[in-house]
PDB file of C-alpha atoms and ligand atoms in Angstrom:
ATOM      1  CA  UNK A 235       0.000   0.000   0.000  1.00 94.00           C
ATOM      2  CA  UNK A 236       1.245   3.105  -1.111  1.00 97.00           C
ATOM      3  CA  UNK A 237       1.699   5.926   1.715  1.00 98.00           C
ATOM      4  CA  UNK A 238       3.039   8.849   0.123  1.00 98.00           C
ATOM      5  CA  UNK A 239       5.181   9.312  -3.758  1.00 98.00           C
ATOM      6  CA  UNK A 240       7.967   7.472  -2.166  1.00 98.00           C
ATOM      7  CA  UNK A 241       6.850   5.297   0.920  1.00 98.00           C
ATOM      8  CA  UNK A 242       4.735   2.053   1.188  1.00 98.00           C
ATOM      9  CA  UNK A 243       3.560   0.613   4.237  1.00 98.00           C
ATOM     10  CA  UNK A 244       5.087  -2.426   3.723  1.00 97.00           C
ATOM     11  CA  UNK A 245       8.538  -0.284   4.586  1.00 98.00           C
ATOM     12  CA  UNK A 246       7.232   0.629   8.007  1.00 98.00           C
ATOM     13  CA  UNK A 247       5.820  -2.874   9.019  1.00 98.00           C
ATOM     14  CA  UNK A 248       9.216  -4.718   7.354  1.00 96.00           C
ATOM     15  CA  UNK A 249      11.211  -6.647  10.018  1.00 96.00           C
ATOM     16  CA  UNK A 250      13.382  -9.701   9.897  1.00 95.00           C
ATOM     17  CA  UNK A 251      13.100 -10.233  13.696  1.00 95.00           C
ATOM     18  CA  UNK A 252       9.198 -10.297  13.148  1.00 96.00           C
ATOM     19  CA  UNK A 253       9.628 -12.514   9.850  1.00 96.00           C
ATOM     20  CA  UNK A 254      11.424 -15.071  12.039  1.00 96.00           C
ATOM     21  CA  UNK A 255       9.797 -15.410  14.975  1.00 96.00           C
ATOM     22  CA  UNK A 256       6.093 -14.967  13.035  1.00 97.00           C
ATOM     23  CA  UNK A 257       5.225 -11.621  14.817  1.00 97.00           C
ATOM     24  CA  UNK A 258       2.491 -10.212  13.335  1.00 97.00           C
ATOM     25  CA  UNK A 259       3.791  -6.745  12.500  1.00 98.00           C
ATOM     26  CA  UNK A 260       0.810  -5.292  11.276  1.00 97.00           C
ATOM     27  CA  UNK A 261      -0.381  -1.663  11.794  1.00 98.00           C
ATOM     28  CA  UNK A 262      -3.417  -1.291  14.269  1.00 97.00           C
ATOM     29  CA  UNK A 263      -6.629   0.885  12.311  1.00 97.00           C
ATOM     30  CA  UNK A 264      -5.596   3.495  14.949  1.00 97.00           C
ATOM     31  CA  UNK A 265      -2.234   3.909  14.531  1.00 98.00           C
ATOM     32  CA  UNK A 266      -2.444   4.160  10.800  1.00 98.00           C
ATOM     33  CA  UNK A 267      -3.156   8.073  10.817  1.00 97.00           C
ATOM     34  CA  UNK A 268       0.515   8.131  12.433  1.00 98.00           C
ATOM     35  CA  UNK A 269       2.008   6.178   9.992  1.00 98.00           C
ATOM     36  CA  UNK A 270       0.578   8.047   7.211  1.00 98.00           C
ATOM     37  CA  UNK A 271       1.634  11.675   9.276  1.00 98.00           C
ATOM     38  CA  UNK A 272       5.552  10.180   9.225  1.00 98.00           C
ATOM     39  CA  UNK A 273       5.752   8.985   5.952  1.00 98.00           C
ATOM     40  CA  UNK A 274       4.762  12.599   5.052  1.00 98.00           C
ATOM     41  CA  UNK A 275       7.506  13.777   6.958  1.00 98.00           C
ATOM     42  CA  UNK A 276       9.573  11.383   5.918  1.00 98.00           C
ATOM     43  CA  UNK A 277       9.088  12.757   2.267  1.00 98.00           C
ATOM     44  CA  UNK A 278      10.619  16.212   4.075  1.00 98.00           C
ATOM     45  CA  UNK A 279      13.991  14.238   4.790  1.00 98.00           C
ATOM     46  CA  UNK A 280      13.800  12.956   1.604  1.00 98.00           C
ATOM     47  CA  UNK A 281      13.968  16.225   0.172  1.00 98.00           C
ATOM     48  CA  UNK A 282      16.318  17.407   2.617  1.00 98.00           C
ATOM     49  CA  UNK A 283      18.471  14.710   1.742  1.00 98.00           C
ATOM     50  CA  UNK A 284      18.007  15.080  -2.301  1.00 98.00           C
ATOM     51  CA  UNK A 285      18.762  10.766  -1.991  1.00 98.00           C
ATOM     52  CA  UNK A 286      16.528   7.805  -1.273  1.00 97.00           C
ATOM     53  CA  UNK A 287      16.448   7.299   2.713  1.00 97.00           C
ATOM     54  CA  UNK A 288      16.085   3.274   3.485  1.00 97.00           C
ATOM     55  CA  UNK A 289      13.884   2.646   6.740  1.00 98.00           C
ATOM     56  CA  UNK A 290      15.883  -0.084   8.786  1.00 96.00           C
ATOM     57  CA  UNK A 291      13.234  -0.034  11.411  1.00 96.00           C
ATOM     58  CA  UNK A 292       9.158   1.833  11.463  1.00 97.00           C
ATOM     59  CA  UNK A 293       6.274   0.185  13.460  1.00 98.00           C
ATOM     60  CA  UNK A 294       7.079  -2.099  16.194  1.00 97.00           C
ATOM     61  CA  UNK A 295       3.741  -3.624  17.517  1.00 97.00           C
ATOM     62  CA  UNK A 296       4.486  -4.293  21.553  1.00 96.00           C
ATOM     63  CA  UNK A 297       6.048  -7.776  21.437  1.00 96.00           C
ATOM     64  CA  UNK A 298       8.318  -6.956  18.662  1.00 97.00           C
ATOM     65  CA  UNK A 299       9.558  -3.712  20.038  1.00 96.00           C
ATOM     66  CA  UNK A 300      10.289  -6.040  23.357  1.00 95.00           C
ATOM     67  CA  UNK A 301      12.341  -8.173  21.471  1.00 94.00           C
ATOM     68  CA  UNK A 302      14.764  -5.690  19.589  1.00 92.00           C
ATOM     69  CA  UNK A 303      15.091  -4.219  23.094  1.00 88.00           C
ATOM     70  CA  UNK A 304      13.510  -1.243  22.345  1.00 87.00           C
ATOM     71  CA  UNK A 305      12.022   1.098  25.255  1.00 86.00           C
ATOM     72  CA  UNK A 306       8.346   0.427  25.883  1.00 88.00           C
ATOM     73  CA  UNK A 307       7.477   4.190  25.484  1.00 90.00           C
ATOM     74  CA  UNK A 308       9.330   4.228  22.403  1.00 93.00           C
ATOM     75  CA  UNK A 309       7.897   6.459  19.257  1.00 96.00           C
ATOM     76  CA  UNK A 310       7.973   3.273  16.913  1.00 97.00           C
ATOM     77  CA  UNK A 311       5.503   1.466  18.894  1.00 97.00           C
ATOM     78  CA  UNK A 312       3.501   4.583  17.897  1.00 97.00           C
ATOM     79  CA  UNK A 313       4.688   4.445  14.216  1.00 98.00           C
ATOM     80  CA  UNK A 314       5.712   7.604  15.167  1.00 98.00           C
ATOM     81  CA  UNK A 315       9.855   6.783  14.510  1.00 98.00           C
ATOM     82  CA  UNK A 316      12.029   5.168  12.259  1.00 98.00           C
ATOM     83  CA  UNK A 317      15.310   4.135  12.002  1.00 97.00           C
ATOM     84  CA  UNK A 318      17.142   4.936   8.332  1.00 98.00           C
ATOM     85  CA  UNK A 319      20.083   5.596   6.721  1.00 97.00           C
ATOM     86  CA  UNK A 320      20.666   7.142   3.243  1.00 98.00           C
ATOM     87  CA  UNK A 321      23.787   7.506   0.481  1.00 97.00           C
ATOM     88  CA  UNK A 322      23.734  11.017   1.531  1.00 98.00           C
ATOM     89  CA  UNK A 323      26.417  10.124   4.042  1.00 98.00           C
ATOM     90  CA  UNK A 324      26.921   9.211   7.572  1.00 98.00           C
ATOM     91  CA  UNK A 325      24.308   9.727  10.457  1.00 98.00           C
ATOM     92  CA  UNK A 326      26.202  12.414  11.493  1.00 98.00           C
ATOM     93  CA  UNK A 327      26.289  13.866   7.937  1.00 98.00           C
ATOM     94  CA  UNK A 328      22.534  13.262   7.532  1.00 98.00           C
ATOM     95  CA  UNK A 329      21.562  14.842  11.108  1.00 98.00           C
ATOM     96  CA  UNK A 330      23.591  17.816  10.504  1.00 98.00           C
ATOM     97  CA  UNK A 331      21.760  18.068   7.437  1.00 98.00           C
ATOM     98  CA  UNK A 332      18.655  17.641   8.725  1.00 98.00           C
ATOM     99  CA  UNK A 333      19.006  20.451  11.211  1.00 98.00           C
ATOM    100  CA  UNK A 334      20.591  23.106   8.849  1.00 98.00           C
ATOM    101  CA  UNK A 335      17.404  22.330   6.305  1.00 98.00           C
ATOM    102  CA  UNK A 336      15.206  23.035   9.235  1.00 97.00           C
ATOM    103  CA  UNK A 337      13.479  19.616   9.142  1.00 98.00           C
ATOM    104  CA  UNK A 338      10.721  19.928  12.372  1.00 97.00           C
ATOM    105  CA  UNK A 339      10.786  16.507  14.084  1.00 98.00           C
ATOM    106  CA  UNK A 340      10.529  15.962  17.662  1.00 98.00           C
ATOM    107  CA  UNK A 341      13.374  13.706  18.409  1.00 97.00           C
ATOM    108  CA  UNK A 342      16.618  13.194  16.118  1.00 98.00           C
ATOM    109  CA  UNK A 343      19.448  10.656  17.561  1.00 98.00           C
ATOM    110  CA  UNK A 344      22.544   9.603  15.576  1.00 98.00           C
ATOM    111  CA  UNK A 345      22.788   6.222  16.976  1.00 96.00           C
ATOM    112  CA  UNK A 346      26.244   4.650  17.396  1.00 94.00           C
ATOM    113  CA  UNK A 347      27.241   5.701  13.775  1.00 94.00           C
ATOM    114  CA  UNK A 348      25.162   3.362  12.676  1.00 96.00           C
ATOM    115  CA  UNK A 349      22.052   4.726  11.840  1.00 97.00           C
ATOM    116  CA  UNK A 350      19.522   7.951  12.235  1.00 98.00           C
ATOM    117  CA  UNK A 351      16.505   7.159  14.657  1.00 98.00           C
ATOM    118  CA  UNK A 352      14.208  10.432  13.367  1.00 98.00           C
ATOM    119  CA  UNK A 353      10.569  10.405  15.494  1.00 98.00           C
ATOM    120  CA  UNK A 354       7.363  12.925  15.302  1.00 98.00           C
ATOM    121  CA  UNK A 355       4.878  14.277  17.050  1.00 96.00           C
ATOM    122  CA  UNK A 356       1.564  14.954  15.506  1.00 92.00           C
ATOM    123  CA  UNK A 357       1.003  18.306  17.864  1.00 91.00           C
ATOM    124  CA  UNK A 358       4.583  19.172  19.441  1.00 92.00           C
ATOM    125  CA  UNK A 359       7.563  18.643  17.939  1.00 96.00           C
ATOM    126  CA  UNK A 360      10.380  19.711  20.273  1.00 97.00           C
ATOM    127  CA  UNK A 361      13.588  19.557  18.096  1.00 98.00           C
ATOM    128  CA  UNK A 362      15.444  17.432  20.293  1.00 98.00           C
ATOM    129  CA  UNK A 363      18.458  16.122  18.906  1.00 98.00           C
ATOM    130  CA  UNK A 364      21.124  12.995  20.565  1.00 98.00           C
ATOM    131  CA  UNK A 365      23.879  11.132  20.402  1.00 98.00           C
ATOM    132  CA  UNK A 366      23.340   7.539  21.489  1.00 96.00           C
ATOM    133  CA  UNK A 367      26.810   6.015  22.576  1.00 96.00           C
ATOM    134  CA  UNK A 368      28.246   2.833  24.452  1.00 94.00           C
ATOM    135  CA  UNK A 369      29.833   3.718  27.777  1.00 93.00           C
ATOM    136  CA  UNK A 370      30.688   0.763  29.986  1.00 92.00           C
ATOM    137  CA  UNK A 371      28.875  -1.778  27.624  1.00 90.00           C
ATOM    138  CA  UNK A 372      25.502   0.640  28.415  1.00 90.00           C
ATOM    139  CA  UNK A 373      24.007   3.119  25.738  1.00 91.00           C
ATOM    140  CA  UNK A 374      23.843   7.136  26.835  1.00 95.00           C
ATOM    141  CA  UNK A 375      22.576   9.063  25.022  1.00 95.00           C
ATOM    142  CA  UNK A 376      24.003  12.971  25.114  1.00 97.00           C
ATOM    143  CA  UNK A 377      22.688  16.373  23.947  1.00 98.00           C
ATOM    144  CA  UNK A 378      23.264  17.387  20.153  1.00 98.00           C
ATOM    145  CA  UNK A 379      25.386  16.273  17.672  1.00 97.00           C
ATOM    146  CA  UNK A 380      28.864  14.437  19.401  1.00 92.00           C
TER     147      UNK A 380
HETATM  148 ZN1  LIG B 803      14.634   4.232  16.588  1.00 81.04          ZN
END
């Protein structure tokens, strides 16, 4: 199902963990108006980007979002967030980017030079931007671009 010009659903539900352990990844009726709200913003990085941007992570439905270790308040369970990267460059590259373009999101984390986590808010978004790194085996996260 086609989102937006350049997003299908089936990019935000995709996950191999899911595929394996037959999660059902689906997106709930009510959470589709948030899926829908951040593929349009997603079509704003895009833009920003002038490249392709490939979504390594969207939804997470409860159990799957346990699994991957991700924070039970997290934004994906919300289809709020994804995780991406892009041939525009590195995750630093692409958040820098992002903020000089004046992309409105509510959180933006360059995670572990690995990938870009970008999440939205359909009301408030509060241009918060993070670093995640390892310290001591744990991951921190600190303020702005490290
Ligand atoms: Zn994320």
């Amino acid at each position: 199902m086609q989102l937006t010009e350049h997003f299908k659903l089936e990019e935000f539900t995709y996950s191999p963990t899911a595929t394996k352990l037959k999660i059902d990844n689906s997106v709930p009726d009510d959470l589709m108006p948030n899926v829908k709200l951040t593929a349009i913003k997603l079509e704003v990085v895009r833009k920003a980007l002038g490249k392709p941007i490939v979504i390594n992570s969207g939804y997470r439905c409860p159990k799957l979002n346990k699994r991957v270790g991700g924070v039970s308040t997290s934004a994906h369970t919300k289809g709020l967030a994804v995780d991406f990267h892009s041939s525009y460059g590195t995750p630093k590259q692409i958040c820098q980017r992002l903020i000089d373009a004046g992309v409105q999101f509510d959180k933006l984390i360059q995670e572990h030079n690995q990938w870009v986590h970008i999440g939205f808010s359909p009301n408030n978004n509060r241009q918060i931007v993070l670093t995640a790194v390892k310290q001591g085996g744990k991951t921190v996260y600190l303020n702005g671009l490290v």
